[in-house]
Amino acid sequence: EVQLVQSGAEVKKPGESLKISCKGSGYSFTSYWIGWVRQMPGKGLEWMGIIYPGDSDTRYSPSFQGQVTISADKSISTAYLQWSSLKASDTAMYYCARLDDFWSGFIYWGQGTLVTVSS
Amino acid sequence: EIVLTQSPGTLSLSPGERATLSCRASQSVSSSYLAWYQQKPGQAPRLLIYGASSRATGIPDRFSGSGSGTDFTLTISRLEPEDFAVYYCQQYGSSQFTFGPGTKVDIK
């Protein structure tokens, strides 16, 4: 069974750094793209970027380029989303999702990680 | 960047009625790269349709997708109580994904 299990909720202060994770299981982690999607409170879905764990090829949405870093450690089948300096506007639910092919849509989703940034 | 617009913003219908949701792109989208998702409160999105018209595994046949170019449609033939949710379209092109703003289908 394919599963994406995300790390738990985080509460941080503005200016702090953060790295959240998404662990894949039940499939060959290096063979499928993993994407990250933001959902701000009460708002819609925003695509942030994707990574191919097999070779770490990474692509970002222009809206998030330079604001976050996406990485992966294929030895432990885990993808990451990190911030070097959080802002209150980063408060959101963050989902990871597996992309089988660019035409297939995001089939498998993690449960989401809620990040709250507040002073 | 391709911008997706969804209409209406909210659709108020009764169980058993037909729902027609629209997704319009700012420029032509390959039909192969147009998908639809359903999201219920407190849950992750669920893929319904990919390639504009192919149902994802396990999706009931009351859900259907159609369209090409810049205009796409998600149709729910007869609304079941569990179908009241928010629906998003999503496209891929030029190494970028974008989501539409969503259509909320609520109970009239």
Tab-separated table of C-alpha atoms in Angstrom:
chain	number	residue	atom	x	y	z
A	1	GLU	CA	0.000	0.000	0.000
A	2	VAL	CA	1.355	3.389	-1.025
A	3	GLN	CA	1.601	5.773	1.919
A	4	LEU	CA	2.953	9.266	2.424
A	5	VAL	CA	3.305	10.083	6.099
A	6	GLN	CA	4.088	13.664	7.039
A	7	SER	CA	5.685	15.022	10.176
A	8	GLY	CA	3.560	16.530	12.918
A	9	ALA	CA	2.184	19.991	13.449
A	10	GLU	CA	4.646	22.774	14.221
A	11	VAL	CA	4.336	26.061	16.093
A	12	LYS	CA	7.154	28.494	15.392
A	13	LYS	CA	8.044	32.147	15.846
A	14	PRO	CA	8.753	34.550	12.975
A	15	GLY	CA	12.360	34.346	11.895
A	16	GLU	CA	12.827	30.725	12.992
A	17	SER	CA	13.814	27.946	10.610
A	18	LEU	CA	11.816	24.805	9.958
A	19	LYS	CA	12.069	21.559	8.019
A	20	ILE	CA	9.026	19.318	7.607
A	21	SER	CA	9.090	15.840	6.164
A	22	CYS	CA	7.140	13.404	4.027
A	23	LYS	CA	8.071	9.723	4.211
A	24	GLY	CA	7.046	7.448	1.376
A	25	SER	CA	6.449	3.724	1.720
A	26	GLY	CA	4.934	0.881	-0.269
A	27	TYR	CA	6.605	1.857	-3.530
A	28	SER	CA	9.972	2.694	-5.082
A	29	PHE	CA	10.590	6.148	-3.622
A	30	THR	CA	13.203	7.077	-6.214
A	31	SER	CA	10.893	6.434	-9.169
A	32	TYR	CA	8.178	9.030	-8.627
A	33	TRP	CA	8.051	12.805	-8.258
A	34	ILE	CA	6.923	14.233	-4.906
A	35	GLY	CA	5.181	17.594	-4.883
A	36	TRP	CA	4.399	20.075	-2.123
A	37	VAL	CA	1.121	22.005	-1.941
A	38	ARG	CA	0.231	24.866	0.400
A	39	GLN	CA	-3.235	25.598	1.703
A	40	MET	CA	-3.571	28.752	3.744
A	41	PRO	CA	-6.429	28.873	6.283
A	42	GLY	CA	-9.760	28.879	4.481
A	43	LYS	CA	-8.087	29.191	1.079
A	44	GLY	CA	-7.365	27.081	-1.985
A	45	LEU	CA	-4.515	24.856	-3.071
A	46	GLU	CA	-1.208	26.313	-4.263
A	47	TRP	CA	1.491	24.238	-5.934
A	48	MET	CA	4.910	24.986	-4.458
A	49	GLY	CA	7.286	22.645	-6.262
A	50	ILE	CA	8.273	19.087	-7.013
A	51	ILE	CA	11.320	16.886	-6.614
A	52	TYR	CA	12.384	13.650	-8.266
A	53	PRO	CA	14.157	11.747	-5.484
A	54	GLY	CA	16.022	9.553	-7.955
A	55	ASP	CA	18.284	12.405	-9.049
A	56	SER	CA	17.031	15.340	-6.902
A	57	ASP	CA	15.780	17.231	-9.967
A	58	THR	CA	13.709	20.016	-8.378
A	59	ARG	CA	11.297	22.523	-9.894
A	60	TYR	CA	9.676	25.423	-8.087
A	61	SER	CA	6.644	27.570	-8.627
A	62	PRO	CA	7.801	31.137	-9.319
A	63	SER	CA	5.727	32.169	-6.290
A	64	PHE	CA	7.838	30.011	-3.983
A	65	GLN	CA	11.256	30.074	-5.657
A	66	GLY	CA	13.762	31.445	-3.140
A	67	GLN	CA	11.226	31.258	-0.301
A	68	VAL	CA	11.503	27.539	0.457
A	69	THR	CA	13.841	24.644	-0.272
A	70	ILE	CA	12.664	21.220	-1.365
A	71	SER	CA	14.991	18.271	-0.883
A	72	ALA	CA	14.944	14.509	-0.513
A	73	ASP	CA	16.954	11.777	1.173
A	74	LYS	CA	16.423	8.656	-0.866
A	75	SER	CA	18.242	6.518	1.679
A	76	ILE	CA	15.313	6.986	4.051
A	77	SER	CA	12.577	7.576	1.428
A	78	THR	CA	11.834	11.038	2.754
A	79	ALA	CA	11.183	14.375	1.083
A	80	TYR	CA	11.535	17.681	2.872
A	81	LEU	CA	10.238	21.223	2.727
A	82	GLN	CA	12.231	23.820	4.596
A	83	TRP	CA	12.265	27.492	5.473
A	84	SER	CA	15.265	29.473	6.682
A	85	SER	CA	13.251	32.333	8.154
A	86	LEU	CA	9.543	31.867	8.725
A	87	LYS	CA	6.963	34.624	8.419
A	88	ALA	CA	3.461	34.795	9.844
A	89	SER	CA	2.194	34.451	6.266
A	90	ASP	CA	3.720	30.948	6.109
A	91	THR	CA	0.973	29.773	8.455
A	92	ALA	CA	-0.785	27.064	6.476
A	93	MET	CA	-1.390	23.382	5.962
A	94	TYR	CA	1.276	21.800	3.781
A	95	TYR	CA	0.633	18.624	1.826
A	96	CYS	CA	3.023	16.360	0.013
A	97	ALA	CA	1.701	14.283	-2.859
A	98	ARG	CA	3.061	11.717	-5.305
A	99	LEU	CA	2.983	12.376	-9.017
A	100	ASP	CA	2.961	9.251	-11.147
A	101	ASP	CA	3.351	11.119	-14.420
A	102	PHE	CA	2.863	14.740	-15.397
A	103	TRP	CA	-0.454	13.795	-16.986
A	104	SER	CA	-1.671	11.606	-14.106
A	105	GLY	CA	-2.333	14.194	-11.446
A	106	PHE	CA	-1.356	13.798	-7.807
A	107	ILE	CA	-2.808	10.441	-6.864
A	108	TYR	CA	-1.448	9.827	-3.380
A	109	TRP	CA	-1.418	12.519	-0.703
A	110	GLY	CA	0.059	12.857	2.753
A	111	GLN	CA	-2.167	13.764	5.672
A	112	GLY	CA	-0.827	17.309	5.798
A	113	THR	CA	1.391	19.207	8.229
A	114	LEU	CA	-0.039	22.300	9.900
A	115	VAL	CA	2.550	25.026	10.363
A	116	THR	CA	1.629	27.934	12.627
A	117	VAL	CA	3.940	30.947	12.780
A	118	SER	CA	3.100	33.380	15.535
A	119	SER	CA	4.963	35.632	17.909
B	1	GLU	CA	2.113	31.033	-16.135
B	2	ILE	CA	-1.280	29.566	-16.973
B	3	VAL	CA	-4.033	30.909	-14.712
B	4	LEU	CA	-7.104	28.781	-14.055
B	5	THR	CA	-10.484	30.324	-13.282
B	6	GLN	CA	-13.315	28.258	-11.856
B	7	SER	CA	-17.004	29.055	-11.893
B	8	PRO	CA	-19.240	29.354	-10.127
B	9	GLY	CA	-17.520	30.068	-6.857
B	10	THR	CA	-20.328	28.313	-4.990
B	11	LEU	CA	-22.966	25.956	-6.331
B	12	SER	CA	-25.985	25.304	-4.117
B	13	LEU	CA	-27.808	22.140	-5.111
B	14	SER	CA	-29.914	19.361	-3.633
B	15	PRO	CA	-28.997	15.660	-3.485
B	16	GLY	CA	-29.958	13.948	-6.725
B	17	GLU	CA	-29.388	17.067	-8.828
B	18	ARG	CA	-26.775	17.443	-11.543
B	19	ALA	CA	-23.717	19.610	-10.892
B	20	THR	CA	-21.755	21.268	-13.679
B	21	LEU	CA	-18.463	22.904	-12.722
B	22	SER	CA	-16.362	24.974	-15.091
B	23	CYS	CA	-12.609	25.485	-15.308
B	24	ARG	CA	-11.228	28.018	-17.772
B	25	ALA	CA	-7.534	28.469	-18.577
B	26	SER	CA	-5.813	31.720	-19.561
B	27	GLN	CA	-4.168	29.867	-22.463
B	28	SER	CA	-4.582	26.503	-24.088
B	29	VAL	CA	-3.933	23.474	-21.882
B	30	SER	CA	-3.145	20.047	-23.229
B	31	SER	CA	-6.083	17.848	-22.298
B	32	SER	CA	-3.606	15.281	-21.080
B	33	TYR	CA	-2.561	17.616	-18.298
B	34	LEU	CA	-5.887	18.688	-16.790
B	35	ALA	CA	-7.030	17.111	-13.520
B	36	TRP	CA	-9.844	17.558	-11.011
B	37	TYR	CA	-9.741	17.050	-7.234
B	38	GLN	CA	-12.308	16.894	-4.463
B	39	GLN	CA	-11.535	18.181	-0.991
B	40	LYS	CA	-13.675	17.782	2.100
B	41	PRO	CA	-13.098	19.755	5.331
B	42	GLY	CA	-10.144	18.486	7.304
B	43	GLN	CA	-9.057	16.100	4.562
B	44	ALA	CA	-6.370	16.028	1.910
B	45	PRO	CA	-7.521	16.469	-1.687
B	46	ARG	CA	-8.566	13.384	-3.638
B	47	LEU	CA	-7.880	12.949	-7.341
B	48	LEU	CA	-11.098	12.450	-9.308
B	49	ILE	CA	-10.222	12.982	-12.966
B	50	TYR	CA	-6.954	13.089	-14.902
B	51	GLY	CA	-6.278	13.668	-18.581
B	52	ALA	CA	-9.417	15.841	-18.610
B	53	SER	CA	-11.774	12.854	-18.821
B	54	SER	CA	-10.278	9.731	-17.230
B	55	ARG	CA	-11.606	8.726	-13.841
B	56	ALA	CA	-9.040	7.882	-11.198
B	57	THR	CA	-9.159	4.454	-9.591
B	58	GLY	CA	-12.207	3.940	-7.399
B	59	ILE	CA	-14.040	7.087	-8.516
B	60	PRO	CA	-17.770	6.496	-9.136
B	61	ASP	CA	-19.026	6.882	-12.684
B	62	ARG	CA	-21.350	9.723	-11.683
B	63	PHE	CA	-18.204	11.882	-11.968
B	64	SER	CA	-17.182	12.775	-15.506
B	65	GLY	CA	-14.810	15.270	-17.063
B	66	SER	CA	-14.764	16.839	-20.490
B	67	GLY	CA	-13.334	19.712	-22.446
B	68	SER	CA	-10.296	20.831	-24.352
B	69	GLY	CA	-8.191	23.887	-25.088
B	70	THR	CA	-9.145	26.489	-22.518
B	71	ASP	CA	-12.534	25.194	-21.340
B	72	PHE	CA	-13.028	22.148	-19.151
B	73	THR	CA	-16.010	20.801	-17.226
B	74	LEU	CA	-16.531	18.461	-14.300
B	75	THR	CA	-20.027	16.975	-14.146
B	76	ILE	CA	-21.551	15.110	-11.244
B	77	SER	CA	-24.597	13.434	-12.731
B	78	ARG	CA	-26.574	12.923	-9.524
B	79	LEU	CA	-25.267	14.416	-6.302
B	80	GLU	CA	-24.883	12.067	-3.385
B	81	PRO	CA	-24.648	13.431	0.184
B	82	GLU	CA	-20.909	12.691	0.250
B	83	ASP	CA	-20.286	14.818	-2.869
B	84	PHE	CA	-20.797	18.134	-1.111
B	85	ALA	CA	-17.242	19.470	-1.019
B	86	VAL	CA	-14.830	21.834	-2.750
B	87	TYR	CA	-13.597	20.929	-6.227
B	88	TYR	CA	-10.339	22.132	-7.791
B	89	CYS	CA	-9.032	21.873	-11.317
B	90	GLN	CA	-5.271	21.657	-11.886
B	91	GLN	CA	-3.113	21.866	-14.982
B	92	TYR	CA	0.487	21.123	-15.873
B	93	GLY	CA	2.405	23.013	-18.526
B	94	SER	CA	5.904	24.443	-19.076
B	95	SER	CA	7.243	22.653	-15.988
B	96	GLN	CA	4.639	24.332	-13.802
B	97	PHE	CA	1.490	23.177	-12.087
B	98	THR	CA	-1.346	25.499	-11.181
B	99	PHE	CA	-4.611	24.974	-9.335
B	100	GLY	CA	-7.831	26.835	-9.861
B	101	PRO	CA	-9.413	28.708	-6.929
B	102	GLY	CA	-12.049	26.023	-6.385
B	103	THR	CA	-15.823	25.628	-6.571
B	104	LYS	CA	-17.716	24.831	-3.402
B	105	VAL	CA	-20.718	22.556	-3.887
B	106	ASP	CA	-23.007	22.945	-0.925
B	107	ILE	CA	-26.409	21.691	0.066
B	108	LYS	CA	-29.327	23.882	-0.943
